[in-house]
PDB file of C-alpha atoms in Angstrom:
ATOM      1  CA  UNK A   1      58.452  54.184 -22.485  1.00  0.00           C
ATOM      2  CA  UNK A   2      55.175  52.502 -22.761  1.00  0.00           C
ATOM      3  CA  UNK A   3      54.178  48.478 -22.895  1.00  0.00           C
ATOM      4  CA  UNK A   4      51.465  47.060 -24.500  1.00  0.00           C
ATOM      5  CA  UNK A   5      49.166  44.941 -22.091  1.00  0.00           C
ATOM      6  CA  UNK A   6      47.469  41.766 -23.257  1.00  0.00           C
ATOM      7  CA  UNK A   7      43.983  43.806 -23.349  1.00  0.00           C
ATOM      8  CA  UNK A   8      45.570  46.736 -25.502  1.00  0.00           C
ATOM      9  CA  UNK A   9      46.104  49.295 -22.810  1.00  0.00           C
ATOM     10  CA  UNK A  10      49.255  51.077 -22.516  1.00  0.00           C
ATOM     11  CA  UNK A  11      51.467  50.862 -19.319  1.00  0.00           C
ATOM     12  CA  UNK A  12      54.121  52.587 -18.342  1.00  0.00           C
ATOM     13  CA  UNK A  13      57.393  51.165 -18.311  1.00  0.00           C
ATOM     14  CA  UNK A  14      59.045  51.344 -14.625  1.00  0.00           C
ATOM     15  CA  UNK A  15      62.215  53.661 -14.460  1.00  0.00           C
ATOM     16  CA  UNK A  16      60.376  55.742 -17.635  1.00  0.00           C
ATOM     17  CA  UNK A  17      59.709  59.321 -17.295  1.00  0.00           C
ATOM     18  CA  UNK A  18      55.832  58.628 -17.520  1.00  0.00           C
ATOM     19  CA  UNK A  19      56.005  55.792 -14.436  1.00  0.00           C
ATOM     20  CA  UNK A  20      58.214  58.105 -12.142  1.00  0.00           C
ATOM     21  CA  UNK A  21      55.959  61.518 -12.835  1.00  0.00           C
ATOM     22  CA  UNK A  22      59.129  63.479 -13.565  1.00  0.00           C
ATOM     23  CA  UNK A  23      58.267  65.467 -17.109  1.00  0.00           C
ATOM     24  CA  UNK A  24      59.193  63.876 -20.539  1.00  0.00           C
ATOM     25  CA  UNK A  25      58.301  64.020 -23.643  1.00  0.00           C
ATOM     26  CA  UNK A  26      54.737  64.525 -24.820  1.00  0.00           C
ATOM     27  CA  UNK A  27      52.655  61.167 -25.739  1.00  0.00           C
ATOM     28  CA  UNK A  28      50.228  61.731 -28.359  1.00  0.00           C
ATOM     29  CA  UNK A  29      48.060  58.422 -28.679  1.00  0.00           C
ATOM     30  CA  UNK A  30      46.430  59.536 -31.972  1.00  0.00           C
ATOM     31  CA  UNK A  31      48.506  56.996 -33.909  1.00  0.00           C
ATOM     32  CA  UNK A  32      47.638  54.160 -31.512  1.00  0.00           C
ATOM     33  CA  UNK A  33      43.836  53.563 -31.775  1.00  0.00           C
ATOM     34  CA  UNK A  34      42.763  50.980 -29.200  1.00  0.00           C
ATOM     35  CA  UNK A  35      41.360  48.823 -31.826  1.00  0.00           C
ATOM     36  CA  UNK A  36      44.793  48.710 -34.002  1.00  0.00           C
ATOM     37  CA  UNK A  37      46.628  46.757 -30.908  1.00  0.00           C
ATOM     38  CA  UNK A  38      43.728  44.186 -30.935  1.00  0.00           C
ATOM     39  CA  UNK A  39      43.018  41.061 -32.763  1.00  0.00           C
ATOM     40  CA  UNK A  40      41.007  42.253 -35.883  1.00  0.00           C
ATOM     41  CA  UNK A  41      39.497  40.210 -38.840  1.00  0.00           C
ATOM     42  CA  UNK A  42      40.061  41.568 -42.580  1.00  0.00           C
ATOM     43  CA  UNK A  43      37.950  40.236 -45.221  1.00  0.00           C
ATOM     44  CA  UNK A  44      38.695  40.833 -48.629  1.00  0.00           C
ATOM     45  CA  UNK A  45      35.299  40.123 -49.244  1.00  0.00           C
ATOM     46  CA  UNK A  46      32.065  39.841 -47.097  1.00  0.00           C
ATOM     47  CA  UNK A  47      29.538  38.547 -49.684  1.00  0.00           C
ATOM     48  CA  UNK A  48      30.077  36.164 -52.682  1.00  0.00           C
ATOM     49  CA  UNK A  49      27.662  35.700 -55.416  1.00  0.00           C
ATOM     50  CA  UNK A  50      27.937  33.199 -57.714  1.00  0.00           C
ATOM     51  CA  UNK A  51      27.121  32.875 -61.727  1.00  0.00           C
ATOM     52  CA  UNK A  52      23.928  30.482 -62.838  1.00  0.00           C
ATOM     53  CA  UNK A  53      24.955  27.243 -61.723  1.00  0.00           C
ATOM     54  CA  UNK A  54      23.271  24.167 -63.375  1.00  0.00           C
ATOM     55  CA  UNK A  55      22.047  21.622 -60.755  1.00  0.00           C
ATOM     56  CA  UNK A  56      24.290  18.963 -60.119  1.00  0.00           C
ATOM     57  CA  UNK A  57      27.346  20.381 -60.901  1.00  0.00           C
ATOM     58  CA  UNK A  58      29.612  22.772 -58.557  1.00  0.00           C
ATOM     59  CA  UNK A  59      30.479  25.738 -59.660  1.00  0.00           C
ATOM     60  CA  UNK A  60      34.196  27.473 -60.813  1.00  0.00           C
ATOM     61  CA  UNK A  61      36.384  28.410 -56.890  1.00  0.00           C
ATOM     62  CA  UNK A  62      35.809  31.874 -55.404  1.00  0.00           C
ATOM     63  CA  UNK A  63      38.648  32.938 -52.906  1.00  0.00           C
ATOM     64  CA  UNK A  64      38.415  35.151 -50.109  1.00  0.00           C
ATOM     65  CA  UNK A  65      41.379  36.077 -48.169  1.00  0.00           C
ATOM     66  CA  UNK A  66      41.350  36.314 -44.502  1.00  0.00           C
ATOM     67  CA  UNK A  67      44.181  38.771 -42.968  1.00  0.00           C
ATOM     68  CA  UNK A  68      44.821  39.742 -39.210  1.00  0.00           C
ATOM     69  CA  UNK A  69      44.521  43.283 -39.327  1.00  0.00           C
ATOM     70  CA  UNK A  70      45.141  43.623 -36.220  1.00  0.00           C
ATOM     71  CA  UNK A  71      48.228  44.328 -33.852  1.00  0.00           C
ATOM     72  CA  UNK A  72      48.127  41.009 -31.615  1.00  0.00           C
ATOM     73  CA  UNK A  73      47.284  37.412 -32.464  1.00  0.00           C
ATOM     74  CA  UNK A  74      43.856  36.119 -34.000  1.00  0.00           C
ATOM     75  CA  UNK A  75      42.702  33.118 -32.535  1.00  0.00           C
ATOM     76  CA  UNK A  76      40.515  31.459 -35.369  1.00  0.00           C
ATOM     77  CA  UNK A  77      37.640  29.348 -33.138  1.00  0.00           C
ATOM     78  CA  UNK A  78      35.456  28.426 -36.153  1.00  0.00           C
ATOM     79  CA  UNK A  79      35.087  28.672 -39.542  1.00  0.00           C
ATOM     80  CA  UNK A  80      31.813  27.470 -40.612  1.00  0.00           C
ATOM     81  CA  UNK A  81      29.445  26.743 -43.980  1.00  0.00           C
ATOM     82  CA  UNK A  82      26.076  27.445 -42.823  1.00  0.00           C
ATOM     83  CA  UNK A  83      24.241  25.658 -45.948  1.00  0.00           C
ATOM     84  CA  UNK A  84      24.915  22.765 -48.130  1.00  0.00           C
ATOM     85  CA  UNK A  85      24.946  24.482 -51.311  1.00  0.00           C
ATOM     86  CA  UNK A  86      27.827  25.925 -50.685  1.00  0.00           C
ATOM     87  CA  UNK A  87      31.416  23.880 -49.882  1.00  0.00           C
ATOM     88  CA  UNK A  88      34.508  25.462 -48.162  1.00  0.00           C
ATOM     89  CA  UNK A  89      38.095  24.643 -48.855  1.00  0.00           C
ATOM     90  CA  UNK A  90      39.766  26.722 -46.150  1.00  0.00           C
ATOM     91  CA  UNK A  91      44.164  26.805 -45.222  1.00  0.00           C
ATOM     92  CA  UNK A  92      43.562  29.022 -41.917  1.00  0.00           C
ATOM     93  CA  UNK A  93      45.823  27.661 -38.819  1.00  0.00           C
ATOM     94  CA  UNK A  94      44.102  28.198 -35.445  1.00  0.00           C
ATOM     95  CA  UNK A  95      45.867  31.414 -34.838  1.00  0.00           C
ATOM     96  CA  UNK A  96      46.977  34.116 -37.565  1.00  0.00           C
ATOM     97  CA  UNK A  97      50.063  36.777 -36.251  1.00  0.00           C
ATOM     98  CA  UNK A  98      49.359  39.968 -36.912  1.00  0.00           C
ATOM     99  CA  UNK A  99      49.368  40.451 -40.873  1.00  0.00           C
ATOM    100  CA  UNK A 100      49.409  37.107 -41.709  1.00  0.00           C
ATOM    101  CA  UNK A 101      46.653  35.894 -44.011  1.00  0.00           C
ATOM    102  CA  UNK A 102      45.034  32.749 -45.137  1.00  0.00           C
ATOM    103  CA  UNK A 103      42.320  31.226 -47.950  1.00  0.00           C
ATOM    104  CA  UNK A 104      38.763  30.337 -47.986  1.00  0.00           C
ATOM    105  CA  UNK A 105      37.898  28.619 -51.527  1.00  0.00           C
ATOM    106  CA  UNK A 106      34.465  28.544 -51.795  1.00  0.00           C
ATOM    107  CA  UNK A 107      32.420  25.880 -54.363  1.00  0.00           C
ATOM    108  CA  UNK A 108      28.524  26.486 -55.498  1.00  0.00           C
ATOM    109  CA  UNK A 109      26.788  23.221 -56.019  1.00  0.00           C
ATOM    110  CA  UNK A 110      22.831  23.561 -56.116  1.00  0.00           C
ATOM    111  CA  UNK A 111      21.174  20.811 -54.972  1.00  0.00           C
ATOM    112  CA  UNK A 112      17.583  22.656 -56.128  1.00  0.00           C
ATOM    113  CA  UNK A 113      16.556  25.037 -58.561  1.00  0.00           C
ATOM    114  CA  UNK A 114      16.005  28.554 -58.061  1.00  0.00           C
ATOM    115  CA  UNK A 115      17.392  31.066 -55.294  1.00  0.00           C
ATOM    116  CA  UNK A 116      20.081  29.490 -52.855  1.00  0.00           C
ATOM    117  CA  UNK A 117      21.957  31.416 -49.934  1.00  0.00           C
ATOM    118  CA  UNK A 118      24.111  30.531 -47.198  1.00  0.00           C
ATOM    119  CA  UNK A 119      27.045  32.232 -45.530  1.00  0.00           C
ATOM    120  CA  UNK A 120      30.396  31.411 -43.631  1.00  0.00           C
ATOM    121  CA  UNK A 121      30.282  32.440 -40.274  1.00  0.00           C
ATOM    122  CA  UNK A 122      33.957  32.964 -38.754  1.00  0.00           C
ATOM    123  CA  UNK A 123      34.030  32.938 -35.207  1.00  0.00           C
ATOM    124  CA  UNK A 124      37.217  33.972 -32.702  1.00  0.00           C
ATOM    125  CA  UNK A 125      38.829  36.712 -30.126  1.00  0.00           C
ATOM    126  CA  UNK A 126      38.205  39.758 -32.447  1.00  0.00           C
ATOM    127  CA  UNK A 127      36.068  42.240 -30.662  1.00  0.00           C
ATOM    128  CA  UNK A 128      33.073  42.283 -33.047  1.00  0.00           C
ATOM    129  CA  UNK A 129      33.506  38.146 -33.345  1.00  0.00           C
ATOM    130  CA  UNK A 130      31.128  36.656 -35.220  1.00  0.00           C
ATOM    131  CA  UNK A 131      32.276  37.680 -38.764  1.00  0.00           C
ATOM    132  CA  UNK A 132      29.565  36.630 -42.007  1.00  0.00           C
ATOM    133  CA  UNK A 133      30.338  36.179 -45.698  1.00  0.00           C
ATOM    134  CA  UNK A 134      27.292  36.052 -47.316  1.00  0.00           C
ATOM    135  CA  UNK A 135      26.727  33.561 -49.877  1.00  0.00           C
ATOM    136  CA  UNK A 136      23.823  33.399 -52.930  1.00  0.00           C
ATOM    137  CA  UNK A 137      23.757  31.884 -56.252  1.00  0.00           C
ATOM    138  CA  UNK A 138      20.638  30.759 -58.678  1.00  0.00           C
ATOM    139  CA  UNK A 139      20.227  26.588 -59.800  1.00  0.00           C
ATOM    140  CA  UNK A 140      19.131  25.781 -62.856  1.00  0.00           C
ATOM    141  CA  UNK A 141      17.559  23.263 -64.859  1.00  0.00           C
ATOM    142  CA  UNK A 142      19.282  20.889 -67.242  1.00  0.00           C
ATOM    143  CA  UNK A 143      19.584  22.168 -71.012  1.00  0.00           C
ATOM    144  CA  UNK A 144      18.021  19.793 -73.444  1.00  0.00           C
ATOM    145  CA  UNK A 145      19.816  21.335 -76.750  1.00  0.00           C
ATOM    146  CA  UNK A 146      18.119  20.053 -80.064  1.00  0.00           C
ATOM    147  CA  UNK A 147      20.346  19.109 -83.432  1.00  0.00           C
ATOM    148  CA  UNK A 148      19.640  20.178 -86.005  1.00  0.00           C
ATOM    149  CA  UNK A 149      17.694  23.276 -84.850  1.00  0.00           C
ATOM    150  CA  UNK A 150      15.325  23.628 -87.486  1.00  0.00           C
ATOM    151  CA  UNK A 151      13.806  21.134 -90.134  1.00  0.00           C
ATOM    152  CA  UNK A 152      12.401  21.291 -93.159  1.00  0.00           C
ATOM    153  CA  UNK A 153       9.326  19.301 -94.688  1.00  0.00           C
ATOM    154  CA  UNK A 154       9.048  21.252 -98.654  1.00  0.00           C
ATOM    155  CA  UNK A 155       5.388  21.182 -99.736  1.00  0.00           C
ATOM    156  CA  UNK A 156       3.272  18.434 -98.113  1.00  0.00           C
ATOM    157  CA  UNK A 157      -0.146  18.086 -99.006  1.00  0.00           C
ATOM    158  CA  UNK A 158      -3.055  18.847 -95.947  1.00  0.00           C
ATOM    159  CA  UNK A 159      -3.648  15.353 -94.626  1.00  0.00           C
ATOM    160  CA  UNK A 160      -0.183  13.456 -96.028  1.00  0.00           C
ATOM    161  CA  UNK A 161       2.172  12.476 -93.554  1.00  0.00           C
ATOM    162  CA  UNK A 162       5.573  13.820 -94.881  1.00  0.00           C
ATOM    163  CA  UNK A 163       8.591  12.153 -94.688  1.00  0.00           C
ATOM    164  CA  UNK A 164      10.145  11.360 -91.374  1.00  0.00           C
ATOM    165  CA  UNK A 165      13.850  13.287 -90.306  1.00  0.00           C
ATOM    166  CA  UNK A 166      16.327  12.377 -87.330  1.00  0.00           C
ATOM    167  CA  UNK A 167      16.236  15.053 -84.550  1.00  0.00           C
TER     168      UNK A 167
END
């Protein structure tokens, strides 16, 4: 009988075969990585991208899900916007048990046109802490639209100012 130790490692149990050296059963650790007892960050996504966004206006949500995938508890430190182009909605407690999951709804709102990027940066105990979502989306110019969208003058003499219409 083996117990888990707050770093991962297995331990024997005392008064177990494997802590007294008397033979037992075999122990195959295959099914145990070290890494699957840890703390580990799942993303369901690690970049966003976001549609054409018109410049002064924010953009439809984007979700990704964060999930311990891990075998002990994530302890979230920081979750963090790294541009203000981008806004974050997040529902993540400090600490996630292992499988639980939480949300990080993610707005576009161009402040410029052209080529914006960001990411999220998520920061706690996993081994390969800091995590990045990567973050890009394209601002663009207001849309003057024209009514009607064509107009017609009939035959006008060279040098007579036809008659005026309403655009």
């Amino acid at each position: 009988v083996f117990g888990v130790g707050a770093d991962g490692t297995l331990t024997p149990v005392a008064g177990s075969p494997f802590s007294t050296g008397q033979p037992g059963a075999l122990l195959s650790l295959a099914a145990f990585p070290p890494k699957a007892c840890a703390p580990r960050v799942g993303l369901s996504a690690t970049s966003l991208t976001f549609p054409d966004q018109r410049v002064g206006t924010t953009s439809p949500t984007q979700v990704v899900e964060l999930t311990n995938v891990g075998g002990m508890v994530l302890n979230l430190e920081s979750i963090v916007v790294n541009d203000g182009d981008f806004q974050m909605v997040q529902t993540c407690p400090s600490s996630l048990a292992p499988r639980e999951d939480c949300e990080l709804s993610v707005n576009f709102a161009p402040a410029a046109i052209g080529a914006r990027t960001g990411d999220i940066t998520i920061t706690s105990n996993d081994a390969d802490s800091p995590h990045t979502i990567t973050l890009a989306g394209t601002g663009v110019g207001p849309f003057v639209e024209v009514s009607p969208t064509s107009l017609s003058f009939g035959n006008t003499p060279i040098g007579t100012p036809s008659t005026p219409q309403p655009v």
